Amino acid sequence: MLTIKRIFLCLILIACQLTLVRSAYAQVVIDSKASPRCLKVGGKPMLMLGGELSNSAATCKADIDSVLPRMAALGLNTVLVPAQWDLMEPKEGQFDFSLIDETIDVARQNGLKIVFLWFGAWKNSMSCYAPLWFKRDTKRFPRATTEAGKPLEIASAFSENVFEADKRAFVSLLNHIAARDSKEHTVVMIQVENEIGMLESARDHSSLAEKAYHSGQWRKFLHVINIDKRDSRFVDEVFQAYYNARYVERLAIEGKKVLDVPFYVNAALNSRGRKPGEYPSAGPLAHLFPIWKSVAPHISLCAPDIYDTGFKGWVAQYATSNNILFVPESRCCVNSGVRALYTFGEHQAVGFSPFAIDQSPETDTWHVRKAYGLMRQLSDLFYKGACAGRLMTWGLLLSQGDKERIIFDGDKVLTCRHYFTLPWDPRATNGEPWQEGGAVVVRLADDEYLIAGSGVVVSFQTVEEKQQEESVSIGEDGFAVSDAGSKEKSVISRTFSGHRVGIGYVDEVSIDASGVMKYVRRENGDQNHQGRHARIPVGEYKLLHVKLYKY
Ligand code: DGJ
């Protein structure tokens, strides 16, 4: 009797411990009601100032030991690291998590958070990260095939054996993390698979897939998704997306039982007018959101991997009322810093991350480090300081082909332009393409703004002044430009009525860890065009505090 009681007590204790592990993890959440929307770790908001490692950067302990400190030195607070199935389960059923442990330990030593990327059944559509025992056994783990019956290096999403093997490895990994990381919360998010999607064919035509095609729920989405139904590739994409989302959802349900952090999926984008199958068909693409959102509710967000032109357009597609923006991959380049600022400022993204940042030259990563330095200061202010709870921010991203952004803010108008629109910087006209300019603009009060960025110039007006605008081209000396060939015409002023906005002062400031703003230097005279604007040159990153007045 005593022994039965003891066993019973032990079982209760084990159950309690498991619940503790889970409830501790439930504290890593995406708070979509907070302002700004953010990831909360242990109740504290954090912006993921991230960077994704190149694919093979974390495949041995020595590399992990050297790469993570470098990432911390770049000012990242989060590193996205592949968790590779083949290295984790080289023999079926035998797991080795030593690389995962090393990543977590070294991340902690360097004050970093980790997002693990599950390179499981699919990585960039392909099944190249599946272990060899899985790859070889195509009978047990069947391949997707083209319409012509050609097998692809892509495991079939319709196979229960594929799902079970993938699930067992994924859940084992998450179990391991949960046990190792229940207190620290070093691991803050999990990416489920990597750029899931079909290439060469818009859908799987294997016998298992064919069975599903002729029956099932997926057809109802044909009425919801806006596609050209005369093109069978788009119909095939809807079918495949339904089953991809279902597969991922089943994986997420099992994963969440052991590790309750936000899960997300990333998309290879359907750029340059390509058709499904020419681009990875059926991934978490914006036009397929109705499927992904309804079929995979355990996935917190769908994320874009942005390598193509049109950065602003892509992020806008993924910052919707039902999808919080996170950019887990973007080309690492000299524009990465200002793109990060734009992403946070305009869309209140939870994170940003240039890809292969470990392999990128200092000329590119310098911009990321500078921009993240500004974002660290702003996030302290957002959450602890002056604007916590009543945040209004905008993002600027300006280029040679997109030079101006006008912000209407109550009775004020902010005219924001690329720095090179000021005609006196020789880099504006030397024939080189313009480096992008960008910033986060924060309204602190009716007459007070912060501008954090690089390569921008901002002037301020009242709405009534804007309506009565006089178009006069002004040179560096403040005199009207008397160039007869100038396209800008001077408009002779009529009667002016109403108020104007003037610049009280522009200060370069910094913000300390408790959200308190500190004076660095005043930007007056030539540095603010005798009170006409606030500006930050291309190649410099600054945080400006602008105080306005009306007259
Ligand atoms: C997107 C993938 O998600 C990454 O892992 C990587 O393969 C890049 N493309 C390209 O290098």
mmCIF file of C-alpha atoms in Angstrom, residues 194-380:
data_model
loop_
_atom_site.group_PDB
_atom_site.id
_atom_site.type_symbol
_atom_site.label_atom_id
_atom_site.label_comp_id
_atom_site.label_asym_id
_atom_site.label_seq_id
_atom_site.Cartn_x
_atom_site.Cartn_y
_atom_site.Cartn_z
ATOM 1 C CA ASN A 194 12.871 26.193 -44.041
ATOM 2 C CA GLU A 195 11.227 27.737 -47.098
ATOM 3 C CA ILE A 196 8.815 24.868 -47.565
ATOM 4 C CA GLY A 197 7.561 24.698 -51.147
ATOM 5 C CA MET A 198 7.565 22.703 -54.377
ATOM 6 C CA LEU A 199 10.036 23.344 -57.168
ATOM 7 C CA GLU A 200 9.975 21.972 -60.739
ATOM 8 C CA SER A 201 6.318 21.169 -60.264
ATOM 9 C CA ALA A 202 3.613 23.283 -58.619
ATOM 10 C CA ARG A 203 2.484 20.249 -56.650
ATOM 11 C CA ASP A 204 3.329 16.706 -55.734
ATOM 12 C CA HIS A 205 1.894 14.155 -58.223
ATOM 13 C CA SER A 206 2.916 10.995 -56.337
ATOM 14 C CA SER A 207 0.230 8.343 -55.859
ATOM 15 C CA LEU A 208 -0.390 9.480 -52.271
ATOM 16 C CA ALA A 209 -0.819 13.057 -53.469
ATOM 17 C CA GLU A 210 -3.159 12.033 -56.287
ATOM 18 C CA LYS A 211 -5.459 10.341 -53.790
ATOM 19 C CA ALA A 212 -5.677 13.538 -51.752
ATOM 20 C CA TYR A 213 -6.160 15.673 -54.842
ATOM 21 C CA HIS A 214 -9.436 14.035 -55.775
ATOM 22 C CA SER A 215 -11.020 14.425 -52.386
ATOM 23 C CA GLY A 216 -10.775 16.621 -49.374
ATOM 24 C CA GLN A 217 -11.193 20.005 -47.839
ATOM 25 C CA TRP A 218 -8.629 21.865 -49.900
ATOM 26 C CA ARG A 219 -11.064 22.699 -52.698
ATOM 27 C CA LYS A 220 -12.991 25.145 -50.552
ATOM 28 C CA PHE A 221 -9.955 27.451 -50.681
ATOM 29 C CA LEU A 222 -10.252 27.714 -54.445
ATOM 30 C CA HIS A 223 -13.160 30.087 -53.764
ATOM 31 C CA VAL A 224 -11.216 32.115 -51.213
ATOM 32 C CA ILE A 225 -7.840 32.638 -52.882
ATOM 33 C CA ASN A 226 -7.688 35.149 -55.675
ATOM 34 C CA ILE A 227 -5.965 33.224 -58.485
ATOM 35 C CA ASP A 228 -6.295 32.696 -62.187
ATOM 36 C CA LYS A 229 -8.138 29.353 -62.091
ATOM 37 C CA ARG A 230 -7.581 28.811 -65.803
ATOM 38 C CA ASP A 231 -3.901 28.268 -65.013
ATOM 39 C CA SER A 232 -3.692 24.791 -63.465
ATOM 40 C CA ARG A 233 -0.416 25.681 -61.750
ATOM 41 C CA PHE A 234 -2.256 28.092 -59.457
ATOM 42 C CA VAL A 235 -4.915 25.503 -58.652
ATOM 43 C CA ASP A 236 -2.152 22.997 -57.928
ATOM 44 C CA GLU A 237 -0.500 25.520 -55.630
ATOM 45 C CA VAL A 238 -3.683 25.890 -53.575
ATOM 46 C CA PHE A 239 -3.858 22.115 -53.188
ATOM 47 C CA GLN A 240 -0.206 21.799 -52.156
ATOM 48 C CA ALA A 241 -0.389 24.798 -49.808
ATOM 49 C CA TYR A 242 -3.319 23.247 -47.966
ATOM 50 C CA TYR A 243 -1.346 20.062 -47.328
ATOM 51 C CA ASN A 244 1.932 21.857 -46.544
ATOM 52 C CA ALA A 245 0.127 23.997 -43.980
ATOM 53 C CA ARG A 246 -1.580 20.921 -42.547
ATOM 54 C CA TYR A 247 1.715 19.090 -42.220
ATOM 55 C CA VAL A 248 3.366 22.057 -40.509
ATOM 56 C CA GLU A 249 0.386 22.533 -38.207
ATOM 57 C CA ARG A 250 0.512 18.888 -37.091
ATOM 58 C CA LEU A 251 4.243 19.302 -36.399
ATOM 59 C CA ALA A 252 3.625 22.530 -34.492
ATOM 60 C CA ILE A 253 0.886 20.983 -32.355
ATOM 61 C CA GLU A 254 3.255 18.216 -31.270
ATOM 62 C CA GLY A 255 6.153 20.632 -30.796
ATOM 63 C CA LYS A 256 4.152 23.087 -28.705
ATOM 64 C CA LYS A 257 3.243 20.324 -26.272
ATOM 65 C CA VAL A 258 6.871 20.285 -25.166
ATOM 66 C CA LEU A 259 8.230 23.757 -25.950
ATOM 67 C CA ASP A 260 5.732 26.590 -25.872
ATOM 68 C CA VAL A 261 7.629 29.361 -27.679
ATOM 69 C CA PRO A 262 6.353 31.108 -30.819
ATOM 70 C CA PHE A 263 6.751 29.049 -33.997
ATOM 71 C CA TYR A 264 6.948 30.592 -37.441
ATOM 72 C CA VAL A 265 7.428 29.644 -41.092
ATOM 73 C CA ASN A 266 9.502 31.471 -43.709
ATOM 74 C CA ALA A 267 8.781 31.958 -47.396
ATOM 75 C CA ALA A 268 10.882 32.042 -50.544
ATOM 76 C CA LEU A 269 9.118 34.823 -52.399
ATOM 77 C CA ASN A 270 7.191 34.657 -55.660
ATOM 78 C CA SER A 271 9.170 37.410 -57.294
ATOM 79 C CA ARG A 272 9.818 38.538 -60.857
ATOM 80 C CA GLY A 273 6.539 37.326 -62.350
ATOM 81 C CA ARG A 274 7.389 33.660 -61.951
ATOM 82 C CA LYS A 275 4.681 30.993 -61.733
ATOM 83 C CA PRO A 276 4.185 28.303 -59.026
ATOM 84 C CA GLY A 277 6.886 25.678 -59.416
ATOM 85 C CA GLU A 278 9.187 28.260 -61.031
ATOM 86 C CA TYR A 279 9.225 29.822 -57.578
ATOM 87 C CA PRO A 280 8.811 27.459 -54.584
ATOM 88 C CA SER A 281 5.093 26.823 -54.894
ATOM 89 C CA ALA A 282 2.775 26.642 -51.891
ATOM 90 C CA GLY A 283 4.975 28.181 -49.211
ATOM 91 C CA PRO A 284 3.632 30.744 -46.716
ATOM 92 C CA LEU A 285 3.204 33.375 -49.422
ATOM 93 C CA ALA A 286 1.010 36.409 -48.886
ATOM 94 C CA HIS A 287 -1.578 35.363 -51.487
ATOM 95 C CA LEU A 288 -1.898 32.023 -49.652
ATOM 96 C CA PHE A 289 -2.434 33.563 -46.180
ATOM 97 C CA PRO A 290 -6.114 32.495 -46.089
ATOM 98 C CA ILE A 291 -4.897 28.879 -46.218
ATOM 99 C CA TRP A 292 -1.903 29.180 -43.902
ATOM 100 C CA LYS A 293 -3.774 31.227 -41.300
ATOM 101 C CA SER A 294 -6.791 28.990 -41.096
ATOM 102 C CA VAL A 295 -5.055 25.605 -41.468
ATOM 103 C CA ALA A 296 -2.001 26.340 -39.267
ATOM 104 C CA PRO A 297 -3.166 28.370 -36.238
ATOM 105 C CA HIS A 298 -0.259 27.081 -34.113
ATOM 106 C CA ILE A 299 2.114 29.048 -36.345
ATOM 107 C CA SER A 300 2.422 32.549 -34.884
ATOM 108 C CA LEU A 301 3.549 34.241 -38.064
ATOM 109 C CA CYS A 302 4.530 33.835 -41.687
ATOM 110 C CA ALA A 303 7.786 35.575 -42.577
ATOM 111 C CA PRO A 304 9.336 36.808 -45.836
ATOM 112 C CA ASP A 305 12.924 36.050 -46.903
ATOM 113 C CA ILE A 306 13.787 39.172 -48.871
ATOM 114 C CA TYR A 307 16.524 38.957 -51.479
ATOM 115 C CA ASP A 308 14.779 40.677 -54.363
ATOM 116 C CA THR A 309 14.289 44.344 -55.135
ATOM 117 C CA GLY A 310 11.202 46.026 -53.732
ATOM 118 C CA PHE A 311 11.931 45.688 -50.016
ATOM 119 C CA LYS A 312 9.097 48.035 -48.984
ATOM 120 C CA GLY A 313 6.508 46.139 -51.023
ATOM 121 C CA TRP A 314 7.487 42.758 -49.580
ATOM 122 C CA VAL A 315 7.399 43.838 -45.958
ATOM 123 C CA ALA A 316 4.041 45.537 -46.517
ATOM 124 C CA GLN A 317 2.605 42.214 -47.725
ATOM 125 C CA TYR A 318 3.680 40.536 -44.489
ATOM 126 C CA ALA A 319 2.694 43.290 -42.044
ATOM 127 C CA THR A 320 -1.044 42.759 -42.034
ATOM 128 C CA SER A 321 -3.759 42.810 -39.412
ATOM 129 C CA ASN A 322 -3.458 39.036 -39.058
ATOM 130 C CA ASN A 323 0.309 38.704 -39.457
ATOM 131 C CA ILE A 324 2.980 40.348 -37.340
ATOM 132 C CA LEU A 325 6.097 41.187 -39.298
ATOM 133 C CA PHE A 326 9.381 39.401 -38.719
ATOM 134 C CA VAL A 327 12.090 39.477 -41.395
ATOM 135 C CA PRO A 328 14.239 36.407 -40.643
ATOM 136 C CA GLU A 329 16.284 36.700 -43.841
ATOM 137 C CA SER A 330 17.235 39.650 -45.989
ATOM 138 C CA ARG A 331 20.237 40.242 -48.182
ATOM 139 C CA CYS A 332 23.085 41.584 -46.062
ATOM 140 C CA CYS A 333 24.339 44.767 -47.736
ATOM 141 C CA VAL A 334 25.118 48.441 -47.111
ATOM 142 C CA ASN A 335 21.364 49.102 -46.999
ATOM 143 C CA SER A 336 20.653 46.540 -44.257
ATOM 144 C CA GLY A 337 20.967 49.103 -41.456
ATOM 145 C CA VAL A 338 18.380 51.526 -42.817
ATOM 146 C CA ARG A 339 16.112 48.671 -43.903
ATOM 147 C CA ALA A 340 16.117 47.405 -40.327
ATOM 148 C CA LEU A 341 15.170 50.865 -39.070
ATOM 149 C CA TYR A 342 12.372 51.115 -41.630
ATOM 150 C CA THR A 343 11.054 47.670 -40.740
ATOM 151 C CA PHE A 344 10.844 48.498 -37.037
ATOM 152 C CA GLY A 345 9.638 52.074 -37.465
ATOM 153 C CA GLU A 346 7.024 51.611 -40.146
ATOM 154 C CA HIS A 347 5.660 48.178 -39.307
ATOM 155 C CA GLN A 348 6.540 47.651 -35.645
ATOM 156 C CA ALA A 349 8.181 44.377 -36.607
ATOM 157 C CA VAL A 350 9.211 41.949 -33.870
ATOM 158 C CA GLY A 351 12.567 41.346 -35.495
ATOM 159 C CA PHE A 352 14.931 41.823 -38.408
ATOM 160 C CA SER A 353 17.804 39.649 -39.535
ATOM 161 C CA PRO A 354 20.278 39.893 -42.422
ATOM 162 C CA PHE A 355 21.230 36.478 -43.839
ATOM 163 C CA ALA A 356 24.771 35.034 -43.673
ATOM 164 C CA ILE A 357 25.851 37.957 -41.560
ATOM 165 C CA ASP A 358 28.813 35.853 -40.387
ATOM 166 C CA GLN A 359 30.193 35.870 -43.950
ATOM 167 C CA SER A 360 29.433 39.482 -44.780
ATOM 168 C CA PRO A 361 32.178 42.095 -45.056
ATOM 169 C CA GLU A 362 32.636 44.756 -42.396
ATOM 170 C CA THR A 363 31.591 47.387 -44.958
ATOM 171 C CA ASP A 364 28.080 45.870 -44.780
ATOM 172 C CA THR A 365 27.872 44.725 -41.159
ATOM 173 C CA TRP A 366 29.010 48.184 -39.953
ATOM 174 C CA HIS A 367 25.608 49.502 -41.033
ATOM 175 C CA VAL A 368 23.788 46.747 -39.157
ATOM 176 C CA ARG A 369 25.806 47.442 -36.018
ATOM 177 C CA LYS A 370 25.104 51.163 -36.190
ATOM 178 C CA ALA A 371 21.385 50.745 -36.844
ATOM 179 C CA TYR A 372 21.005 48.136 -34.094
ATOM 180 C CA GLY A 373 22.819 50.520 -31.743
ATOM 181 C CA LEU A 374 20.077 53.066 -32.420
ATOM 182 C CA MET A 375 17.311 50.456 -32.086
ATOM 183 C CA ARG A 376 18.654 49.336 -28.697
ATOM 184 C CA GLN A 377 18.328 52.904 -27.458
ATOM 185 C CA LEU A 378 14.866 53.305 -28.947
ATOM 186 C CA SER A 379 13.596 50.027 -27.571
ATOM 187 C CA ASP A 380 14.612 51.093 -24.081
#
